[in-house]
Coordinates of C-alpha atoms in Angstrom, one line a residue:
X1261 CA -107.3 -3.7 143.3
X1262 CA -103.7 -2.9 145.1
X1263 CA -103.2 -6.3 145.8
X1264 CA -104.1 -7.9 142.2
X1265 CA -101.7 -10.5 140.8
X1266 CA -103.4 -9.9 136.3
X1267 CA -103.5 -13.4 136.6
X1268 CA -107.4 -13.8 136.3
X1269 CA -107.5 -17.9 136.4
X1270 CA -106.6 -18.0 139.8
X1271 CA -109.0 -15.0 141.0
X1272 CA -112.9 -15.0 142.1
X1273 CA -113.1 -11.1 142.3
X1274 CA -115.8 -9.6 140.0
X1275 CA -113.5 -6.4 139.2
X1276 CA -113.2 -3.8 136.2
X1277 CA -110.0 -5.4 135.0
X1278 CA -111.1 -9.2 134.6
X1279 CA -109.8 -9.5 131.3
X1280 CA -112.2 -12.1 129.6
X1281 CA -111.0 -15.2 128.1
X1282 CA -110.2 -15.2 124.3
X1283 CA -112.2 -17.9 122.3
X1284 CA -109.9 -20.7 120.6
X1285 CA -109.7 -19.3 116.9
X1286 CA -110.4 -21.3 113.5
X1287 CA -107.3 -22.0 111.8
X1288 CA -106.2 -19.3 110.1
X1289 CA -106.1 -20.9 106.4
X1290 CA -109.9 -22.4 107.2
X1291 CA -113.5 -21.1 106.8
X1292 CA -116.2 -22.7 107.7
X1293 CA -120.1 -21.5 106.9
X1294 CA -122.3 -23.2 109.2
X1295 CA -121.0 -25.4 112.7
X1296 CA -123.7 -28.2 114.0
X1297 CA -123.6 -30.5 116.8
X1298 CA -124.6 -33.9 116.9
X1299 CA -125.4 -34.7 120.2
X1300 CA -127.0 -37.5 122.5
X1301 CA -127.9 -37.3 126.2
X1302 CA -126.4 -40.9 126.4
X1303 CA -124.4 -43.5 124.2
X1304 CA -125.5 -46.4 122.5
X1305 CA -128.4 -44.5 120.1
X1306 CA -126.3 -44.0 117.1
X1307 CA -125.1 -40.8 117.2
X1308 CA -122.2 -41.0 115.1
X1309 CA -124.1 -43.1 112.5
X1310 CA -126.5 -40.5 112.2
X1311 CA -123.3 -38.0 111.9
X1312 CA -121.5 -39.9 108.9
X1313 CA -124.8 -40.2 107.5
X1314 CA -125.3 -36.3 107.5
X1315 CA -122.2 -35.7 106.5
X1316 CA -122.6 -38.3 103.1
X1317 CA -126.1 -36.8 102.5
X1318 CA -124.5 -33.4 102.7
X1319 CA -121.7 -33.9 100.3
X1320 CA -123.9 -35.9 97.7
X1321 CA -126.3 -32.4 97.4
X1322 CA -122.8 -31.1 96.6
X1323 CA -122.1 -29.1 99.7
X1324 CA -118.4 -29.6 100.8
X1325 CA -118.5 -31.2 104.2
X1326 CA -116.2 -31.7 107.0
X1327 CA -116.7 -34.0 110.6
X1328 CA -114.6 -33.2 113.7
X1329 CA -114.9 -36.2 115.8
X1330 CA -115.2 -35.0 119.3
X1331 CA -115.6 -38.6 121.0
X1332 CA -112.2 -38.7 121.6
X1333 CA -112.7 -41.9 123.8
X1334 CA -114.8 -43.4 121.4
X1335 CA -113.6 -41.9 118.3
X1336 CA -115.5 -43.8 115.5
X1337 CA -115.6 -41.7 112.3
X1338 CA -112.8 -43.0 111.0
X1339 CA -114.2 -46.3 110.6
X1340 CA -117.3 -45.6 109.3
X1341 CA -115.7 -43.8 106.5
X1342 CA -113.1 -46.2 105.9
X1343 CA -110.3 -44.4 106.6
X1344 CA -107.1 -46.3 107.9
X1345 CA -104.3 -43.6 107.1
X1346 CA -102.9 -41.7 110.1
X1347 CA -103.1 -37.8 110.3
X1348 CA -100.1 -35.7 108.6
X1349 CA -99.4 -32.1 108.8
X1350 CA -98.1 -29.1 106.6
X1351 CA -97.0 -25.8 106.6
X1352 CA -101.2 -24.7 107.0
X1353 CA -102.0 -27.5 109.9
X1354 CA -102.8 -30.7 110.6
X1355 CA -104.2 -32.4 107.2
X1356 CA -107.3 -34.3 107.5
X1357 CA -108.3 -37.2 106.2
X1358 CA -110.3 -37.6 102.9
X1359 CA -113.1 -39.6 102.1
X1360 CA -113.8 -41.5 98.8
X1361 CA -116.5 -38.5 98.1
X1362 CA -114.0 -35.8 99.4
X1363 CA -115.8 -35.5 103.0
X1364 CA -113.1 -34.0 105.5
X1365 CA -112.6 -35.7 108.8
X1366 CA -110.5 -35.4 111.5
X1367 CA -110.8 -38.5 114.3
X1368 CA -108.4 -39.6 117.3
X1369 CA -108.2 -42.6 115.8
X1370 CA -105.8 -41.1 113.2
X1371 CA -103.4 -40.2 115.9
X1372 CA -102.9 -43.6 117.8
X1373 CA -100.5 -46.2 116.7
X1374 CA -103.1 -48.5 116.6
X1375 CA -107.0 -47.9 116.1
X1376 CA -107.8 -50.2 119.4
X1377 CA -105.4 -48.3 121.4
X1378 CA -107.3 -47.2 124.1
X1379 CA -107.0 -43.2 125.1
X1380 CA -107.2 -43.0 128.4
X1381 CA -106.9 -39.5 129.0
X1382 CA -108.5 -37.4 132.0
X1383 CA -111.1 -34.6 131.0
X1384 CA -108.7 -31.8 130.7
X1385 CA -106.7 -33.4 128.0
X1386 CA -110.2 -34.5 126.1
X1387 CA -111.4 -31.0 125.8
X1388 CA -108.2 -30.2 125.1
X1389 CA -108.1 -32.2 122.0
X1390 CA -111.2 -31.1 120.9
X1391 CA -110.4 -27.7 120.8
X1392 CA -107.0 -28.7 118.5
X1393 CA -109.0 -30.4 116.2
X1394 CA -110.7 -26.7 115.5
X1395 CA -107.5 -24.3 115.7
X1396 CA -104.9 -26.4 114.3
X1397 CA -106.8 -28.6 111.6
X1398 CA -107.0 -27.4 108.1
X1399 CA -109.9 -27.6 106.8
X1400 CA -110.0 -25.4 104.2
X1401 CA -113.3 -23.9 102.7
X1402 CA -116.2 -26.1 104.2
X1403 CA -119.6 -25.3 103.8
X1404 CA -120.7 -27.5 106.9
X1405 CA -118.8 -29.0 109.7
X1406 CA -120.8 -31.8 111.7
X1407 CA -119.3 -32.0 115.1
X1408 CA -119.5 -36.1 117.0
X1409 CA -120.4 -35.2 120.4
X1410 CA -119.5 -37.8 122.8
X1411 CA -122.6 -38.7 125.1
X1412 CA -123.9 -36.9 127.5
X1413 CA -123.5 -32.8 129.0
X1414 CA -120.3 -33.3 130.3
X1415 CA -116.9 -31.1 129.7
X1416 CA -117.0 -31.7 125.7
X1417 CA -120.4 -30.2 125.4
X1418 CA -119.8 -27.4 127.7
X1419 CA -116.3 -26.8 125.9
X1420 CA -117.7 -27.1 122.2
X1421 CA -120.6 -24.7 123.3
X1422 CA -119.1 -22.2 124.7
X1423 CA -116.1 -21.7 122.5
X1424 CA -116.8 -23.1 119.2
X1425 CA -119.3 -21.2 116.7
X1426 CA -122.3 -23.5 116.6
X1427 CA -125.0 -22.6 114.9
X1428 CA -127.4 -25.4 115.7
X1429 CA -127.6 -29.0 117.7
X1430 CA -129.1 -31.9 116.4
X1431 CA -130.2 -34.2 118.8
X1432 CA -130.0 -38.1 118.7
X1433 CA -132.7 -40.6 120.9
X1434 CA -134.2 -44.0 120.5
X1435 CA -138.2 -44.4 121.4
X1436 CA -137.4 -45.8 124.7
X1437 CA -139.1 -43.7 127.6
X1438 CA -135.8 -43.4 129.5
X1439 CA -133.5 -42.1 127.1
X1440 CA -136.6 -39.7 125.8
X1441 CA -135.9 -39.0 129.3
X1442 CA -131.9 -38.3 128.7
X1443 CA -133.0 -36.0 126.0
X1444 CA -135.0 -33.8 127.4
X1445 CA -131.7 -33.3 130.0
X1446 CA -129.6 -32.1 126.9
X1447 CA -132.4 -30.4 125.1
X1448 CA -132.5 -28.2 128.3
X1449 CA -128.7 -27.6 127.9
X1450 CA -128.6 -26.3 124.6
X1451 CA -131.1 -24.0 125.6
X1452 CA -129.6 -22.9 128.6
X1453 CA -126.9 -21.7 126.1
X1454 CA -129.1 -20.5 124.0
X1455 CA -127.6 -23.1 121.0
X1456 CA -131.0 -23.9 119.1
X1457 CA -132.1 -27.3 118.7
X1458 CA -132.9 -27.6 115.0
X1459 CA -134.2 -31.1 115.0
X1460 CA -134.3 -34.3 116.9
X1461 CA -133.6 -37.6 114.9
X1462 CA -135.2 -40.7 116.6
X1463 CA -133.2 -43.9 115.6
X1464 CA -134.6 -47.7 115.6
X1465 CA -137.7 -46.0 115.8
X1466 CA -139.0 -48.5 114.2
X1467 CA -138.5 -52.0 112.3
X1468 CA -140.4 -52.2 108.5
X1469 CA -141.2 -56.0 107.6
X1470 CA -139.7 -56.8 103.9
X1471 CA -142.7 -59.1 103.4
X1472 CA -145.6 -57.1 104.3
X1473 CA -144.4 -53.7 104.9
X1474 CA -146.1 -53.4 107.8
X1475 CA -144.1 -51.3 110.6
X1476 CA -143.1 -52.4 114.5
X1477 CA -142.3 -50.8 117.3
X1478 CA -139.7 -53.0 118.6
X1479 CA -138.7 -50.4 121.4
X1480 CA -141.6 -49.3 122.2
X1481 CA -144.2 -46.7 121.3
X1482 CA -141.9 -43.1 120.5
X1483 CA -142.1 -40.1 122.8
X1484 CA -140.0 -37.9 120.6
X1485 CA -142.9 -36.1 118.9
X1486 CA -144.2 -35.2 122.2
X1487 CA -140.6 -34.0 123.2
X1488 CA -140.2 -32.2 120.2
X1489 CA -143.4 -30.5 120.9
X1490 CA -142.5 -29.6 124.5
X1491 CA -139.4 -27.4 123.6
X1492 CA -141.0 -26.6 120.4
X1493 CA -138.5 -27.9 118.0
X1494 CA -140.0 -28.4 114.4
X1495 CA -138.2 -30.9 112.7
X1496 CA -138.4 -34.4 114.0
X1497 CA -137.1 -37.4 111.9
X1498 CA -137.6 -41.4 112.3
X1499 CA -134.7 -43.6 111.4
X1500 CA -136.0 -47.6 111.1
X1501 CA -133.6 -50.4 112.1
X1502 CA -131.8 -51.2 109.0
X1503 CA -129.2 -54.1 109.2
X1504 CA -128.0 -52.9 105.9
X1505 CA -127.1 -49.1 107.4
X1506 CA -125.1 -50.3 110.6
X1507 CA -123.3 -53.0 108.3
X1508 CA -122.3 -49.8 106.2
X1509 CA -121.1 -48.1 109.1
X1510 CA -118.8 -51.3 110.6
X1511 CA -117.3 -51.4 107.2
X1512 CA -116.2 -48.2 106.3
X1513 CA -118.8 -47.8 103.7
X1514 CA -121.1 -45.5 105.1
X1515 CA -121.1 -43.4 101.8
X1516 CA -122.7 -46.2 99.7
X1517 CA -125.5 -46.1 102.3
X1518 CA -129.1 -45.7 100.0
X1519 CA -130.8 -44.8 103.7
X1520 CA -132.6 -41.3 102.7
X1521 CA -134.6 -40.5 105.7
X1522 CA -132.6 -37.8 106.7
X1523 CA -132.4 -35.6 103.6
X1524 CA -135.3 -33.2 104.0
X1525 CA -133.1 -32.1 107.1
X1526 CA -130.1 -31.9 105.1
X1527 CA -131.8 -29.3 102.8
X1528 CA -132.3 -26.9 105.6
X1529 CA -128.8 -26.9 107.5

């Protein structure tokens, strides 16, 4: 075009010369094998408890493991592993964090002067962050990095997508018929983006009695094999309520957790 400005971010023609728009790179002194997404169509279902518990399952098969913690409103990894220093930087990137069992984690938490500080950011900045944590972090060589999704398919999702390497999504509910609902929503995402689905993880799905063993639906009968089954995703996992698991995760001791539902799913990421 005779009249084109080559700046492309501020043009809706459909020309020859649109110059497409570079993906953010890993940094440069990192490799990572395998990306996945812990995701959940809303908050409140235990996403990032079903993240740190990945992420200790992962490292105790012996697989060296990293978490990006992409809730940067409601960064939480950082106290579920316990970790109180702030982040640091050298000549390589940003240094993250390590956990008692080496597990890598980077969290916003680690860059606020003070853990309830509240980040009150617009979305721009968020995403922003997010994509930082991937370019400028070393991470060194990681066989797995679990991503902590913030809720919902919002600008995070879309950004982390569309411009990070993800090789699978694994989805987060509770049995109740309107966040089965939720699911489906983000389910549909993924697959708009053609990011797989490679299992869906149902917490409080169900409460076991200590006495008698005998199991209760305290929410409600689940959906999520009948979801899984609709968008034909083949691994489906039910977490019970366990007092014991979310009292690991409030203090920092998720990695003592003796909560092994999830480890057949472990063995095939």
């Amino acid at each position: 075009m005779s009249d084109c400005t080559h700046d492309c971010s501020t043009c809706g023609q459909d020309c020859k010369e649109r110059i497409a728009p570079q993906k953010p790179q890993l940094n440069k002194n990192s490799k990572i094998g395998k990306v996945y997404a812990v995701m959940s169509g809303k908050g409140g279902v235990g996403k990032s408890m079903v993240t740190a518990l990945l992420a200790t399952l992962s490292r105790r098969i012996g697989k060296s493991v990293g978490v990006l913690d992409g809730d940067i409103i409601g960064a939480s990894m950082a106290k579920s592993f316990g970790i109180k220093e702030k982040a640091m930087g050298c000549d390589k990137g940003i240094l993250p964090a390590e956990t008692v069992t080496g597990i890598k984690v980077v969290s916003m938490n680690m860059f606020l002067k003070d853990e309830s500080d509240p980040v009150v950011w617009r979305s721009s900045l968020v995403t922003s962050a997010v994509t930082q944590f991937w370019t400028d972090v070393y991470w060194g060589d990681l066989d797995l990095l679990f991503i902590d999704m913030p809720p919902g398919t919002g600008d995070v999702a879309l950004t982390v997508f569309q411009n990070l390497p993800v090789d699978g999504v694994i989805m987060v509910t509770t049995p109740q018929e309107l966040v089965s609902m939720i699911v489906s929503k983000g389910v549909a995402m993924t697959k708009m983006l053609n990011i797989p689905v490679v299992a869906i993880v149902e917490n409080m799905s169900y409460y076991q009695c200590p006495k008698c063993q005998e199991k209760l639906n305290i929410f409600g009968e689940s959906n999520v094999d009948n979801i899984a089954k609709q968008y034909g995703i083949e691994q489906v996992v039910k977490l019970p309520i366990d007092r014991l698991l979310a009292a690991a995760c409030d203090n920092g001791a998720i990695e003592y957790a003796e909560e092994e539902s999830l480890s057949s799913l472990v063995e095939r990421l």
